[in-house]
Short mmCIF file of C-alpha atoms in Angstrom, two decimals:
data_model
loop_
_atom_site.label_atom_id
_atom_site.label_comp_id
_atom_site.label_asym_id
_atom_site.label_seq_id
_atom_site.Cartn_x
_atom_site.Cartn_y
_atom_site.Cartn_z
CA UNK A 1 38.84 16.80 42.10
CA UNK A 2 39.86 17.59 38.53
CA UNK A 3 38.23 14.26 37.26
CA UNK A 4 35.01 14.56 39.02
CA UNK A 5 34.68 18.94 38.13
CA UNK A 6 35.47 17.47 33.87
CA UNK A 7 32.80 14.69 34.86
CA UNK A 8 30.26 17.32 35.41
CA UNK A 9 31.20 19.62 32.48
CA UNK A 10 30.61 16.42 30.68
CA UNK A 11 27.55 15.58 31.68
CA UNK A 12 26.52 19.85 31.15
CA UNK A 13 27.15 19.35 27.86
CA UNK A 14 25.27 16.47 27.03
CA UNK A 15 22.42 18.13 29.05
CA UNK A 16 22.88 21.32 26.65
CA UNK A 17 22.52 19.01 23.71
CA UNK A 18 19.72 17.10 25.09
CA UNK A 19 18.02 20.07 26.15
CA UNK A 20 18.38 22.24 22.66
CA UNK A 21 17.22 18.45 20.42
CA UNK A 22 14.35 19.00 22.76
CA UNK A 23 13.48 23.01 22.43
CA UNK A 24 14.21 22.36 18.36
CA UNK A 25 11.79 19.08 17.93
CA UNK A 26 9.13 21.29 20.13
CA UNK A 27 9.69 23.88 17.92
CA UNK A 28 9.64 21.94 14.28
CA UNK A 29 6.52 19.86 15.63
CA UNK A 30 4.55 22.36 16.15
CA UNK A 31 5.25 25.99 14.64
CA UNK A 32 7.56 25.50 11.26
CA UNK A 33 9.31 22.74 9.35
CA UNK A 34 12.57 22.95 7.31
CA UNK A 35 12.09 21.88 3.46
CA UNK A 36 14.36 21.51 0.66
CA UNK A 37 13.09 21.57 -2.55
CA UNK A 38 14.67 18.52 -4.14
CA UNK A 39 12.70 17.90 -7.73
CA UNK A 40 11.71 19.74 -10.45
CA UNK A 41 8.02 19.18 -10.12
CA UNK A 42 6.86 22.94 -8.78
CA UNK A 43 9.10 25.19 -11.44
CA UNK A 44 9.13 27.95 -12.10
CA UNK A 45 6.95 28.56 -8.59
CA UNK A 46 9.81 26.36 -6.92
CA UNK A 47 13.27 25.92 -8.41
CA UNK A 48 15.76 22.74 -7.23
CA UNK A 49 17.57 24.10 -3.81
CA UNK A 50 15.32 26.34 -2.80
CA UNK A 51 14.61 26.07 1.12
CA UNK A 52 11.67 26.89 3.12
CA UNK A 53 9.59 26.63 6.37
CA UNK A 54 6.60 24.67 6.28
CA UNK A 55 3.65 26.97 7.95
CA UNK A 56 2.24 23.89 10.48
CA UNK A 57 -0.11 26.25 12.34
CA UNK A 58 -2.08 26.91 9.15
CA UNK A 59 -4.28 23.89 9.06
CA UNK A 60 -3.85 23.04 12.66
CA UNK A 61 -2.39 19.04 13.49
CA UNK A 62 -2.37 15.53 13.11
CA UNK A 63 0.26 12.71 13.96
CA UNK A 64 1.94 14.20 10.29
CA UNK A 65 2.70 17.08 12.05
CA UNK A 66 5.50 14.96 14.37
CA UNK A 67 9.08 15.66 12.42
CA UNK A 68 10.68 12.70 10.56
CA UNK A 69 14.58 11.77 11.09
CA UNK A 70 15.75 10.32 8.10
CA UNK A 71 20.05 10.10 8.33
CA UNK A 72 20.96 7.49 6.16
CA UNK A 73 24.63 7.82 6.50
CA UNK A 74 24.07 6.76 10.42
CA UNK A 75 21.82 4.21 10.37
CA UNK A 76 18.65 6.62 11.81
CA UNK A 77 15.15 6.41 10.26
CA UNK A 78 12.49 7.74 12.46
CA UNK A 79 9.48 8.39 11.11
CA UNK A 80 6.76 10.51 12.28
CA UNK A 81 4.39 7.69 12.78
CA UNK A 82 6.53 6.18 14.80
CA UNK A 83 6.48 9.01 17.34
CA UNK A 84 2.60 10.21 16.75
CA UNK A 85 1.07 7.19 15.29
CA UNK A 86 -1.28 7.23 18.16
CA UNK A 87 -2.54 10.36 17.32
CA UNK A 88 -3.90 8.55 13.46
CA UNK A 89 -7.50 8.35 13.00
CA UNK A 90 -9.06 4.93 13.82
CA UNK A 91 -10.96 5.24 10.22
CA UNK A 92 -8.60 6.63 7.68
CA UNK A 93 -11.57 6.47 4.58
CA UNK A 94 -12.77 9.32 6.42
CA UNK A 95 -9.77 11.38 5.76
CA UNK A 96 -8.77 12.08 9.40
CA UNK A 97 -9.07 14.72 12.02
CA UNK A 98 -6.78 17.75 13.39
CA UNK A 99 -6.54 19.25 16.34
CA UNK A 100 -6.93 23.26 16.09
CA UNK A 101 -7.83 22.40 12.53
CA UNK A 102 -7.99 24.74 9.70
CA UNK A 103 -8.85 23.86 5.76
CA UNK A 104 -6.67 24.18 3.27
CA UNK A 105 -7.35 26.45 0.34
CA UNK A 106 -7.81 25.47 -3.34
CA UNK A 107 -4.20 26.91 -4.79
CA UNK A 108 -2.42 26.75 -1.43
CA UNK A 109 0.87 25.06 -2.50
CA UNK A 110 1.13 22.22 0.47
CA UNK A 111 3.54 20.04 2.26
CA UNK A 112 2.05 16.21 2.43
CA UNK A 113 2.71 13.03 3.36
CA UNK A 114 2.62 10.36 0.44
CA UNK A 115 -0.42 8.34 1.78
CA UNK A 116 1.72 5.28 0.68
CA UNK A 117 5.61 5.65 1.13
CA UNK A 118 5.65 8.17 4.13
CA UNK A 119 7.61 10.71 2.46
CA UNK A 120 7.12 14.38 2.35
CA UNK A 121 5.62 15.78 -1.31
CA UNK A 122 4.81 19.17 -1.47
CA UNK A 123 2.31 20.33 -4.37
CA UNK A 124 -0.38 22.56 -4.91
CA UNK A 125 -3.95 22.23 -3.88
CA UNK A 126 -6.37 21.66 -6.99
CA UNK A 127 -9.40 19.87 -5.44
CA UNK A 128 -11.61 20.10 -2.71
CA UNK A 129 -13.38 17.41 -1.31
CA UNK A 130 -16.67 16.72 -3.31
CA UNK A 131 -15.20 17.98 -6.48
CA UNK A 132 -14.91 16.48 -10.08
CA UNK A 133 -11.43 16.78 -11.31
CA UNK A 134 -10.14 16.30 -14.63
CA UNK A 135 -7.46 16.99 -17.30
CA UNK A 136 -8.21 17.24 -20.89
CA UNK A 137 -5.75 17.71 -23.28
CA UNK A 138 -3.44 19.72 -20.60
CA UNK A 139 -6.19 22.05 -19.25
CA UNK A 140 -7.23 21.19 -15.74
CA UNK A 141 -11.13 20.89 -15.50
CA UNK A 142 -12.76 21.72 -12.11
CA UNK A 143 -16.70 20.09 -11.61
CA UNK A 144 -17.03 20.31 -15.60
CA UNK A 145 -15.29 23.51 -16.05
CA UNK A 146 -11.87 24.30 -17.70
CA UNK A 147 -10.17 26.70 -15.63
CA UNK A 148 -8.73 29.89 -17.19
CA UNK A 149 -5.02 29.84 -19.09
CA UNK A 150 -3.29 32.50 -20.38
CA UNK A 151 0.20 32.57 -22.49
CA UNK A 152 3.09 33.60 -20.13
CA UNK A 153 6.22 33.44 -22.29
CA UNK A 154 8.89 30.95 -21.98
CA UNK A 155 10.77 29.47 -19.03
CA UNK A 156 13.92 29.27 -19.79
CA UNK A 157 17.05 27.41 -17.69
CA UNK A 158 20.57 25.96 -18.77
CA UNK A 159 20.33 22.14 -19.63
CA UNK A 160 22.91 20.68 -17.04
CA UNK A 161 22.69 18.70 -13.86
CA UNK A 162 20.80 20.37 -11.07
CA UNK A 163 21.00 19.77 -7.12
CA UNK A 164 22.12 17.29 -5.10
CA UNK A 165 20.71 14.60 -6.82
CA UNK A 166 21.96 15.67 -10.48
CA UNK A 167 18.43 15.71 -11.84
CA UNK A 168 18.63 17.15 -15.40
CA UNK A 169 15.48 19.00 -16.76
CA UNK A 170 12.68 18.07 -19.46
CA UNK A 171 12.65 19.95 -22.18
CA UNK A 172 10.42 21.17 -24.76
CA UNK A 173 12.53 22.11 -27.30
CA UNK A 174 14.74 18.32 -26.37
CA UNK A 175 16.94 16.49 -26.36
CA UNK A 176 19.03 19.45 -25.79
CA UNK A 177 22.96 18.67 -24.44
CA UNK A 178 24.61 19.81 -21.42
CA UNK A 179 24.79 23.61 -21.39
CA UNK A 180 22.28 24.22 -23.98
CA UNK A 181 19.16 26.17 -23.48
CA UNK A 182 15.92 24.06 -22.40
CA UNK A 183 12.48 25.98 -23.00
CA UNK A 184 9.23 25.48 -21.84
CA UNK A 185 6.31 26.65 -22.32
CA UNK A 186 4.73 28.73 -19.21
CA UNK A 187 1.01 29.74 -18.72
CA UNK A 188 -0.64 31.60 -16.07
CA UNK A 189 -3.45 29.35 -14.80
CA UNK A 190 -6.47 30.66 -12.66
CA UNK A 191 -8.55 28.23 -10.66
CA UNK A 192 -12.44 29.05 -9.55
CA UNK A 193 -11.15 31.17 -6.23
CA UNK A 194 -9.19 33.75 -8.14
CA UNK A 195 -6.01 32.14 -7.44
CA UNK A 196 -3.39 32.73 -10.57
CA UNK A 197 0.02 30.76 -10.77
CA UNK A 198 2.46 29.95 -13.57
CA UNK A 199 2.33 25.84 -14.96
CA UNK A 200 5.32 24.35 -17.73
CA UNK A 201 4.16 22.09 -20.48
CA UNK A 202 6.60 20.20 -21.94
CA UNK A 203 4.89 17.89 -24.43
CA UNK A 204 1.33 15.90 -24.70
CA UNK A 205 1.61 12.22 -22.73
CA UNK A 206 -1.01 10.56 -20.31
CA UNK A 207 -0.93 12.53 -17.57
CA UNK A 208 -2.72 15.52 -19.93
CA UNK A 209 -5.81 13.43 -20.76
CA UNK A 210 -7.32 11.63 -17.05
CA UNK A 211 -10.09 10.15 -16.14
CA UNK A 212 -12.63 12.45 -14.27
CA UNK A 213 -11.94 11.86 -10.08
CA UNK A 214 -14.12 12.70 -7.92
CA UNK A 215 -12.68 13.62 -4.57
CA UNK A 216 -13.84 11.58 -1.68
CA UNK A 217 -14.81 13.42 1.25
CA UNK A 218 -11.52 14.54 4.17
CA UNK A 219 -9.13 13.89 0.90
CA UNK A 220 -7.10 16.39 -1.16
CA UNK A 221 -6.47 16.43 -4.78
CA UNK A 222 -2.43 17.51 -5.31
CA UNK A 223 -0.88 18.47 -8.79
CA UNK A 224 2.77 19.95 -9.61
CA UNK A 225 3.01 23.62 -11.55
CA UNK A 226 5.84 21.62 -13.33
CA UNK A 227 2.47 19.56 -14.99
CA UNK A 228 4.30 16.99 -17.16
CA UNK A 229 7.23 16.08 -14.77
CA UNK A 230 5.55 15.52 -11.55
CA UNK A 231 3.90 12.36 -9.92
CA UNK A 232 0.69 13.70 -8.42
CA UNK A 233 -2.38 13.15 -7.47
CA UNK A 234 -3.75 12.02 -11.25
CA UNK A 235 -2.12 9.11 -10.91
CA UNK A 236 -3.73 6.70 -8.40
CA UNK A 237 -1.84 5.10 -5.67
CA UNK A 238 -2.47 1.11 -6.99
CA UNK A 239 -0.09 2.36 -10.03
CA UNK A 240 2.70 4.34 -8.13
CA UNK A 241 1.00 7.39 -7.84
CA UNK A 242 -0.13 10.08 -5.42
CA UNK A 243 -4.11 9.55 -5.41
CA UNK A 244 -6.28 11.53 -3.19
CA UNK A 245 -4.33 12.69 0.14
CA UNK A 246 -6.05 12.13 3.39
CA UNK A 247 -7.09 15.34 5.66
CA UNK A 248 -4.81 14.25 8.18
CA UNK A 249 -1.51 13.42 5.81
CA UNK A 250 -1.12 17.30 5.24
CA UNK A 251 1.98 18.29 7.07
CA UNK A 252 1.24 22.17 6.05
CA UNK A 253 1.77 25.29 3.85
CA UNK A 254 4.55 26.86 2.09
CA UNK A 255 4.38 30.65 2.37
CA UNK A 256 8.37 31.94 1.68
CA UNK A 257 11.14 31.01 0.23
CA UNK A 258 14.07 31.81 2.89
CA UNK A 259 17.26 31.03 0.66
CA UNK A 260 17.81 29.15 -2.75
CA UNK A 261 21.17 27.61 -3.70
CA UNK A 262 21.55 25.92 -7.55
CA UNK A 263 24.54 23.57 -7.25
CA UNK A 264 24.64 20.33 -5.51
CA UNK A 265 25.38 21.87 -2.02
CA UNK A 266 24.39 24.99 0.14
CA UNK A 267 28.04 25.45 1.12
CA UNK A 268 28.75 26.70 -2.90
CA UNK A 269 28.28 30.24 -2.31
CA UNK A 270 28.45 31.18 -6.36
CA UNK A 271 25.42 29.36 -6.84
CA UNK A 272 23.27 31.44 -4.31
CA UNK A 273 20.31 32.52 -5.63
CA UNK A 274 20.33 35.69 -3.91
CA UNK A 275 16.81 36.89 -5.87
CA UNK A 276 14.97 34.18 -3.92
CA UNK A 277 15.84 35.33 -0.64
CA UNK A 278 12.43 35.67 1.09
CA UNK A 279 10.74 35.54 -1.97
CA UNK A 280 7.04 34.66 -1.58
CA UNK A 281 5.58 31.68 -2.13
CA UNK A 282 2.57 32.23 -5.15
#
């Protein structure tokens, strides 16, 4: 009797398990998706460690909206295609389709799949579909026109190892050693819709001066705030780059930070960020 009542409270517990995987992929598929910020290629607008949830009802959903599992330490690599690559369009030059579909707004900072690797990128929406994008020396040119800048003072952070990964920052004022202060210079940039955000420069190298792209219809055109540290969408995909991102690769937006840690784990309570807590995503 006492084998067959811990049988069952086995077999309830592996039902409890199965059952909350279940309610939590339901939930991450189709309302909000946990990301952690782990480059440098959004600052100041997104720091290392911060963590947010991924708005996927904005812009409705496609077979990117299906959750990834990526545990390397176990062996598990499941990728959303995998489990919704029926739900791919049948001509991807067209950019795709969504199902309760809304369209992403120039400035909207995004969560995307890489049309190539399958990862998720997140950066923020610069060009439409049908536009002429360009960037002359630094200045981001929308259908022939340079889009507003304006001198926002210095970012400033300590010049040391950030995050899990141990990334150390680009500097302006570099090489600068561990502990030293690393500047850059920050501008408030304002794109054709009234949208304003802060973008670093660091120094003057290819990705400032581009050819002029013009975006193919049901595609996206995707650069980092962080403009001189962050693969994007001026570089095309045939060299290692973003290129235009399909319709149906966006996975969705970014609209609040919930909590930001600095140090290389969560569990490191003195490097809470505690001014990022629910801090807006701009």
């Amino acid at each position: 009797m006492a084998e067959a009542k811990q049988g069952n409270s086995i077999i309830e517990t592996i039902k409890t398990i199965v059952y909350a995987l279940l309610i939590a992929g339901v939930f991450r598929t189709l309302f909000f998706q946990p990301f952690w910020i782990p480059s440098g290629s959004m600052k100041d607008t997104l720091l290392i460690g911060d963590f947010l949830f991924v708005n996927k009802m904005a812009y409705g959903y496609s077979y990117a909206s299906c959750p990834t599992v990526l545990i390397p330490a176990i062996g598990i690599n499941i990728d959303a295609e995998d489990i919704c690559g029926w739900m791919k369009s049948g001509d991807p030059s067209k950019g795709g389709e969504r199902f309760m579909a809304g369209a992403p707004e120039r400035g909207d900072v995004v969560v995307f799949r890489h049309p190539v690797t399958g990862r998720d990128f997140i950066k923020r929406l610069t060009g439409l579909p049908g536009d002429k994008i360009q960037v002359k020396a630094g200045v981001l040119q929308i259908n022939g026109e340079p889009v507003k800048l304006e001198p926002a003072g210095t970012f400033e952070e300590i010049a040391e190892p950030q995050g899990p990964q141990r990334l150390r920052p680009r500097c302006e004022n570099g090489p600068v050693g561990t502990g030293g202060l690393c500047t850059k210079s920050r501008f408030t940039e304002t794109l054709p819709n009234g949208v304003s955000h802060d973008i670093l420069n660091i120094a003057m190298q290819n990705s400032d001066n581009t050819p002029v792209y013009t975006v193919p219809e049901g595609f996206y055109f995707f650069m980092g705030d962080n403009r001189d540290n962050s693969s994007d969408s001026r570089v095309p995909q045939q060299v290692g780059g973003v290129g235009f991102v399909p319709y149906e690769n966006i996975v969705g937006r970014a609209d609040r930070i919930m909590f930001s840690s600095s140090g290389r784990s969560m569990l490191f309570f003195w490097t809470w960020r505690s001014d990022r807590y629910f801090k807006r995503v701009e």
